[in-house]
Amino acid sequence: WDVSRMCILPQGTELLYRPGDESTGYPLLRCDNVYMLPGVPRFCRQQLELVGQLLTERSVPYPLHSRQVKSSLLEPFLAEAVACAALKFRDSVEFGSYPYFLAEGDVSPADIKTIVTVEGHDLALVDTATQFLLSSIPPQAVLSVENHSTLPTQ
């Protein structure tokens, strides 16, 4: 049984196996940092375990600092401020913007409409980027800024 004949793979794809499964197991396919998982749930579960091991081995051994800016503005009204901040800090800090939706029966905590995250490995840059973002948002629209440092990377 020749696994390589099962499909045509993109150039540079690696066939990865769980230890001991080289001859009988289903391979995990990796092309750069993209993992291709099988569609069969049983095989997918097995490969997710392997992906978890591989990501743990490759993870960065230093902390990820995170800030959450909770705003009463809807996401479209924050888009320009987030885009400007993301452009200015594009090489060192990551930004995320998430509309806040309540689950049925939840009570709205202080009218939060959007949560913007600011994340990076350099605490000073995360704080500088957060302040830059805040300078572009009307102060009355900022409900809170939460410090979620230090998120583990493993």
CSV table of C-alpha atoms in Angstrom, one decimal:
chain,number,residue,atom,x,y,z
A,1,TRP,CA,0.0,0.0,0.0
A,2,ASP,CA,1.6,3.2,-1.2
A,3,VAL,CA,0.1,6.3,0.6
A,4,SER,CA,1.8,8.7,-1.8
A,5,ARG,CA,-0.5,7.4,-4.6
A,6,MET,CA,-3.6,8.4,-2.7
A,7,CYS,CA,-3.4,12.0,-3.9
A,8,ILE,CA,-1.3,14.6,-5.6
A,9,LEU,CA,0.3,16.9,-3.0
A,10,PRO,CA,1.5,20.5,-3.3
A,11,GLN,CA,5.2,20.8,-3.7
A,12,GLY,CA,6.9,20.9,-0.3
A,13,THR,CA,4.2,18.9,1.5
A,14,GLU,CA,5.5,16.7,4.3
A,15,LEU,CA,3.8,13.4,5.3
A,16,LEU,CA,3.9,13.2,9.1
A,17,TYR,CA,3.1,10.2,11.1
A,18,ARG,CA,2.5,9.5,14.8
A,19,PRO,CA,5.4,7.5,16.2
A,20,GLY,CA,4.9,3.9,15.3
A,21,ASP,CA,2.2,4.5,12.7
A,22,GLU,CA,4.5,4.9,9.7
A,23,SER,CA,3.4,1.8,8.0
A,24,THR,CA,-0.2,1.5,9.1
A,25,GLY,CA,-1.4,5.0,10.1
A,26,TYR,CA,-3.0,7.7,8.1
A,27,PRO,CA,-0.5,10.5,7.5
A,28,LEU,CA,-0.9,14.1,8.5
A,29,LEU,CA,-0.1,16.5,5.6
A,30,ARG,CA,1.8,19.7,6.3
A,31,CYS,CA,2.7,22.3,3.7
A,32,ASP,CA,4.6,25.2,5.3
A,33,ASN,CA,2.4,25.9,8.3
A,34,VAL,CA,-0.8,24.6,6.9
A,35,TYR,CA,-2.0,21.2,8.2
A,36,MET,CA,-4.4,19.2,5.9
A,37,LEU,CA,-6.7,17.0,8.0
A,38,PRO,CA,-8.7,14.0,6.8
A,39,GLY,CA,-12.5,14.3,6.6
A,40,VAL,CA,-13.2,11.0,8.3
A,41,PRO,CA,-13.9,11.9,12.0
A,42,ARG,CA,-11.9,9.0,13.5
A,43,PHE,CA,-8.8,9.8,11.5
A,44,CYS,CA,-9.3,13.5,12.0
A,45,ARG,CA,-9.3,13.1,15.8
A,46,GLN,CA,-6.1,11.1,15.6
A,47,GLN,CA,-4.4,13.8,13.5
A,48,LEU,CA,-5.6,16.6,15.8
A,49,GLU,CA,-3.6,15.0,18.6
A,50,LEU,CA,-0.5,15.0,16.4
A,51,VAL,CA,-1.1,18.6,15.4
A,52,GLY,CA,-1.3,19.5,19.0
A,53,GLN,CA,2.0,17.8,19.7
A,54,LEU,CA,3.6,19.5,16.8
A,55,LEU,CA,2.3,22.9,17.6
A,56,THR,CA,3.5,22.5,21.2
A,57,GLU,CA,7.0,21.6,20.0
A,58,ARG,CA,7.1,24.6,17.6
A,59,SER,CA,5.6,27.1,20.0
A,60,VAL,CA,7.4,30.2,21.1
A,61,PRO,CA,8.8,29.9,24.6
A,62,TYR,CA,7.9,33.5,25.7
A,63,PRO,CA,4.7,35.0,26.8
A,64,LEU,CA,2.0,36.7,24.8
A,65,HIS,CA,0.7,39.9,26.3
A,66,SER,CA,-2.9,40.9,25.6
A,67,ARG,CA,-5.2,43.8,26.2
A,68,GLN,CA,-9.0,43.9,25.6
A,69,VAL,CA,-10.6,47.2,24.8
A,70,LYS,CA,-14.4,47.0,25.4
A,71,SER,CA,-16.4,49.6,23.6
A,72,SER,CA,-20.0,50.8,23.3
A,73,LEU,CA,-19.4,51.5,19.6
A,74,LEU,CA,-20.5,49.0,16.9
A,75,GLU,CA,-17.6,47.4,15.1
A,76,PRO,CA,-17.9,49.4,11.8
A,77,PHE,CA,-17.4,52.7,13.8
A,78,LEU,CA,-14.1,51.3,15.2
A,79,ALA,CA,-12.8,49.9,11.9
A,80,GLU,CA,-10.8,52.9,10.9
A,81,ALA,CA,-9.1,53.3,14.3
A,82,VAL,CA,-8.3,49.6,14.4
A,83,ALA,CA,-7.0,49.6,10.8
A,84,CYS,CA,-4.7,52.6,11.5
A,85,ALA,CA,-3.3,51.1,14.6
A,86,ALA,CA,-2.8,47.7,12.9
A,87,LEU,CA,-0.9,49.4,10.0
A,88,LYS,CA,1.3,51.4,12.4
A,89,PHE,CA,2.2,48.4,14.5
A,90,ARG,CA,2.0,45.7,11.8
A,91,ASP,CA,5.4,44.2,12.4
A,92,SER,CA,5.1,43.8,16.2
A,93,VAL,CA,1.5,43.7,17.5
A,94,GLU,CA,-1.7,41.9,16.4
A,95,PHE,CA,-5.2,43.5,16.5
A,96,GLY,CA,-8.5,41.7,16.5
A,97,SER,CA,-12.0,43.2,16.4
A,98,TYR,CA,-15.0,41.2,17.6
A,99,PRO,CA,-18.6,42.2,17.7
A,100,TYR,CA,-20.1,41.3,21.1
A,101,PHE,CA,-23.2,39.2,20.9
A,102,LEU,CA,-25.2,38.0,23.9
A,103,ALA,CA,-26.3,34.4,24.2
A,104,GLU,CA,-30.0,34.0,24.8
A,105,GLY,CA,-30.8,34.9,28.4
A,106,ASP,CA,-27.5,36.8,29.0
A,107,VAL,CA,-27.5,40.2,30.5
A,108,SER,CA,-25.5,42.9,28.7
A,109,PRO,CA,-22.4,43.9,30.7
A,110,ALA,CA,-22.3,47.6,30.4
A,111,ASP,CA,-23.5,47.9,26.9
A,112,ILE,CA,-20.5,46.3,25.2
A,113,LYS,CA,-20.9,46.3,21.4
A,114,THR,CA,-17.3,45.5,20.3
A,115,ILE,CA,-14.2,44.0,21.9
A,116,VAL,CA,-10.8,44.9,20.3
A,117,THR,CA,-7.8,42.8,21.3
A,118,VAL,CA,-4.2,44.0,21.2
A,119,GLU,CA,-1.6,41.2,21.4
A,120,GLY,CA,2.1,40.8,21.2
A,121,HIS,CA,5.3,39.5,22.8
A,122,ASP,CA,6.7,42.9,23.8
A,123,LEU,CA,4.8,44.3,26.7
A,124,ALA,CA,5.9,47.9,26.0
A,125,LEU,CA,4.8,47.7,22.4
A,126,VAL,CA,1.4,46.2,23.4
A,127,ASP,CA,0.9,49.1,25.8
A,128,THR,CA,2.0,51.7,23.3
A,129,ALA,CA,-0.2,50.2,20.6
A,130,THR,CA,-3.2,50.1,23.0
A,131,GLN,CA,-2.7,53.8,23.9
A,132,PHE,CA,-2.4,54.7,20.2
A,133,LEU,CA,-5.7,52.9,19.5
A,134,LEU,CA,-7.4,54.5,22.5
A,135,SER,CA,-6.4,58.0,21.3
A,136,SER,CA,-8.5,57.3,18.2
A,137,ILE,CA,-11.7,56.3,20.0
A,138,PRO,CA,-14.0,58.8,21.8
A,139,PRO,CA,-13.3,58.3,25.5
A,140,GLN,CA,-17.0,58.0,26.4
A,141,ALA,CA,-17.1,54.9,24.0
A,142,VAL,CA,-14.3,53.1,25.9
A,143,LEU,CA,-16.0,51.0,28.6
A,144,SER,CA,-12.9,49.3,29.9
A,145,VAL,CA,-9.4,48.2,29.1
A,146,GLU,CA,-8.5,44.8,30.5
A,147,ASN,CA,-5.0,43.4,31.0
A,148,HIS,CA,-4.9,39.8,30.0
A,149,SER,CA,-1.1,39.3,30.4
A,150,THR,CA,0.5,37.0,30.4
A,151,LEU,CA,-1.1,34.4,28.1
A,152,PRO,CA,0.9,31.2,27.9
A,153,THR,CA,2.0,30.2,24.5
A,154,GLN,CA,2.0,26.4,25.3
